[in-house]
Short mmCIF file of C-alpha atoms in Angstrom, two decimals:
data_model
loop_
_atom_site.label_atom_id
_atom_site.label_comp_id
_atom_site.label_asym_id
_atom_site.label_seq_id
_atom_site.Cartn_x
_atom_site.Cartn_y
_atom_site.Cartn_z
CA UNK N 1 111.17 94.02 64.93
CA UNK N 2 113.37 97.14 64.72
CA UNK N 3 113.37 99.75 67.17
CA UNK N 4 114.33 103.03 67.32
CA UNK N 5 114.38 105.25 70.67
CA UNK N 6 114.07 108.89 71.58
CA UNK N 7 114.90 110.10 75.01
CA UNK N 8 115.73 112.98 76.50
CA UNK N 9 119.23 113.58 76.74
CA UNK N 10 120.23 116.79 78.12
CA UNK N 11 118.80 119.53 75.83
CA UNK N 12 117.93 116.59 72.91
CA UNK N 13 115.29 114.35 72.09
CA UNK N 14 116.14 110.96 70.85
CA UNK N 15 113.20 109.02 69.26
CA UNK N 16 111.48 106.09 71.03
CA UNK N 17 109.04 104.10 68.80
CA UNK N 18 108.97 100.83 67.70
CA UNK N 19 109.57 99.96 63.60
CA UNK N 20 107.75 97.16 62.05
CA UNK N 21 109.07 94.96 59.85
CA UNK N 22 107.72 94.57 56.30
CA UNK N 23 105.43 91.30 57.06
CA UNK N 24 103.93 93.33 59.99
CA UNK N 25 102.91 96.08 57.75
CA UNK N 26 98.92 96.38 57.43
CA UNK N 27 96.94 98.67 54.42
CA UNK N 28 96.78 101.85 57.15
CA UNK N 29 100.59 101.76 56.91
CA UNK N 30 101.43 104.96 55.43
CA UNK N 31 103.69 102.73 53.19
CA UNK N 32 102.05 100.20 52.52
CA UNK N 33 98.80 101.82 51.60
CA UNK N 34 100.83 104.07 49.16
CA UNK N 35 102.66 100.80 47.52
CA UNK N 36 98.94 99.27 47.23
CA UNK N 37 97.05 102.18 45.99
CA UNK N 38 99.70 103.51 43.58
CA UNK N 39 98.46 100.86 41.53
CA UNK N 40 95.18 101.90 39.47
CA UNK N 41 93.75 98.35 39.92
CA UNK N 42 93.20 98.75 43.80
CA UNK N 43 92.81 102.65 43.76
CA UNK N 44 89.95 103.04 41.47
CA UNK N 45 87.58 100.64 42.87
CA UNK N 46 88.46 101.92 46.10
CA UNK N 47 87.48 105.50 45.18
CA UNK N 48 84.51 104.77 43.29
CA UNK N 49 83.08 102.56 46.30
CA UNK N 50 83.66 105.39 48.91
CA UNK N 51 82.33 107.63 46.56
CA UNK N 52 79.82 106.13 44.72
CA UNK N 53 81.08 107.50 41.39
CA UNK N 54 82.19 106.44 38.08
CA UNK N 55 86.19 107.23 37.33
CA UNK N 56 87.09 106.52 33.70
CA UNK N 57 90.85 106.68 33.74
CA UNK N 58 92.89 108.02 36.55
CA UNK N 59 95.81 110.01 35.10
CA UNK N 60 98.15 110.72 38.39
CA UNK N 61 98.89 109.13 41.52
CA UNK N 62 101.58 110.68 43.79
CA UNK N 63 101.92 109.53 47.15
CA UNK N 64 103.34 111.67 50.32
CA UNK N 65 102.77 114.83 47.96
CA UNK N 66 103.88 117.85 50.11
CA UNK N 67 102.29 121.42 49.49
CA UNK N 68 103.62 124.02 51.20
CA UNK N 69 103.23 127.87 49.71
CA UNK N 70 105.33 130.06 51.51
CA UNK N 71 108.40 129.22 53.62
CA UNK N 72 106.80 130.50 57.03
CA UNK N 73 103.43 128.80 56.27
CA UNK N 74 101.86 125.21 57.58
CA UNK N 75 102.42 122.53 55.12
CA UNK N 76 100.90 119.40 54.74
CA UNK N 77 102.05 116.04 53.32
CA UNK N 78 98.96 114.19 51.39
CA UNK N 79 98.91 110.49 51.77
CA UNK N 80 97.47 110.22 48.23
CA UNK N 81 97.20 112.54 45.67
CA UNK N 82 95.22 111.53 42.73
CA UNK N 83 93.77 112.96 39.26
CA UNK N 84 91.70 111.68 36.94
CA UNK N 85 90.87 112.31 33.25
CA UNK N 86 88.66 115.11 33.93
CA UNK N 87 90.81 116.91 35.96
CA UNK N 88 89.15 115.84 39.16
CA UNK N 89 91.16 115.88 42.12
CA UNK N 90 91.19 113.20 45.05
CA UNK N 91 92.90 113.56 48.56
CA UNK N 92 93.22 110.28 50.16
CA UNK N 93 94.33 109.96 53.93
CA UNK N 94 94.92 107.09 56.16
CA UNK N 95 94.01 107.93 59.58
CA UNK N 96 95.44 105.51 62.44
CA UNK N 97 95.01 107.67 65.61
CA UNK N 98 92.33 109.42 67.29
CA UNK N 99 93.07 113.07 66.15
CA UNK N 100 91.31 116.01 67.53
CA UNK N 101 89.55 118.54 64.98
CA UNK N 102 89.76 116.09 61.72
CA UNK N 103 86.96 118.87 60.01
CA UNK N 104 89.17 121.42 60.49
CA UNK N 105 92.23 119.43 59.23
CA UNK N 106 90.35 118.30 56.17
CA UNK N 107 89.50 121.99 55.73
CA UNK N 108 93.08 123.06 55.78
CA UNK N 109 94.01 120.42 52.97
CA UNK N 110 91.43 121.30 50.82
CA UNK N 111 92.02 125.04 50.81
CA UNK N 112 95.81 123.71 50.49
CA UNK N 113 94.82 122.20 47.47
CA UNK N 114 92.82 124.77 45.97
CA UNK N 115 95.44 127.57 46.63
CA UNK N 116 98.10 124.93 44.69
CA UNK N 117 95.91 124.41 41.70
CA UNK N 118 94.82 128.15 41.34
CA UNK N 119 97.75 130.61 40.27
CA UNK N 120 97.03 134.61 40.42
CA UNK N 121 95.17 135.85 38.01
CA UNK N 122 93.16 132.57 37.34
CA UNK N 123 89.77 132.71 38.28
CA UNK N 124 87.75 131.16 40.87
CA UNK N 125 85.69 129.02 38.00
CA UNK N 126 88.70 127.27 37.41
CA UNK N 127 88.84 125.45 40.94
CA UNK N 128 88.94 121.91 40.02
CA UNK N 129 86.04 119.09 41.72
CA UNK N 130 88.15 118.28 44.84
CA UNK N 131 87.48 115.23 47.12
CA UNK N 132 89.40 115.13 50.58
CA UNK N 133 88.81 111.34 51.68
CA UNK N 134 89.85 110.17 55.28
CA UNK N 135 89.85 106.68 55.80
CA UNK N 136 90.19 106.10 59.65
CA UNK N 137 90.35 102.88 61.90
CA UNK N 138 89.04 104.89 64.85
CA UNK N 139 85.34 105.40 65.56
CA UNK N 140 84.50 108.70 64.70
CA UNK N 141 82.65 110.88 67.08
CA UNK N 142 79.54 112.76 65.83
CA UNK N 143 81.66 115.50 65.27
CA UNK N 144 84.08 113.84 63.07
CA UNK N 145 81.57 111.78 61.43
CA UNK N 146 81.69 113.54 58.00
CA UNK N 147 82.24 112.40 54.55
CA UNK N 148 83.47 114.51 51.48
CA UNK N 149 81.19 115.77 50.09
CA UNK N 150 80.04 117.62 52.84
CA UNK N 151 76.87 120.53 52.26
CA UNK N 152 77.61 123.87 53.57
CA UNK N 153 75.60 126.62 53.38
CA UNK N 154 74.97 130.35 54.92
CA UNK N 155 71.38 131.21 54.94
CA UNK N 156 69.88 130.15 51.52
CA UNK N 157 72.90 131.09 49.79
CA UNK N 158 75.15 127.81 49.48
CA UNK N 159 78.79 128.13 50.28
CA UNK N 160 79.45 124.87 48.31
CA UNK N 161 77.87 122.82 45.57
CA UNK N 162 74.92 121.03 46.03
CA UNK N 163 76.79 117.95 45.39
CA UNK N 164 78.15 117.70 49.25
CA UNK N 165 76.18 116.28 51.91
CA UNK N 166 77.12 114.76 55.59
CA UNK N 167 77.31 111.47 56.57
CA UNK N 168 74.13 110.15 59.07
CA UNK N 169 76.05 108.08 62.19
CA UNK N 170 74.80 104.53 62.28
#
């Protein structure tokens, strides 16, 4: 087991964390997840199972894709960015720690993806169908038990498509 330590020394911080050996990695580790899922024989069935859709062909698999629109904007590192032959975008994230505000984080990832797709002057109808999927090892709270698709509406006018729904907790 390799170990890197970060301690406060004067005005500097030195990392203090344990690094797993390759034999200790699981599918929930970023590196292993990216290595396994870059093979469509593994990724395609996973997406089809989670979303209950049929995907004919995966065109692009991009692990650890970074999106940052401006030098002073908050960027994101997408664990797995995937597109299929229909132009549908899938962002698959592995969440191993309990983090607050997952729904807001999902919303931010979604909007960042939309911004990267839609260039200036292009009509909103050109936005692609997009799925943001968080695979969590922790038990989500009622607040975070959301799966894309999610239906959102304002009064009687839908904000998002009718294909979206909220998961019921069991």
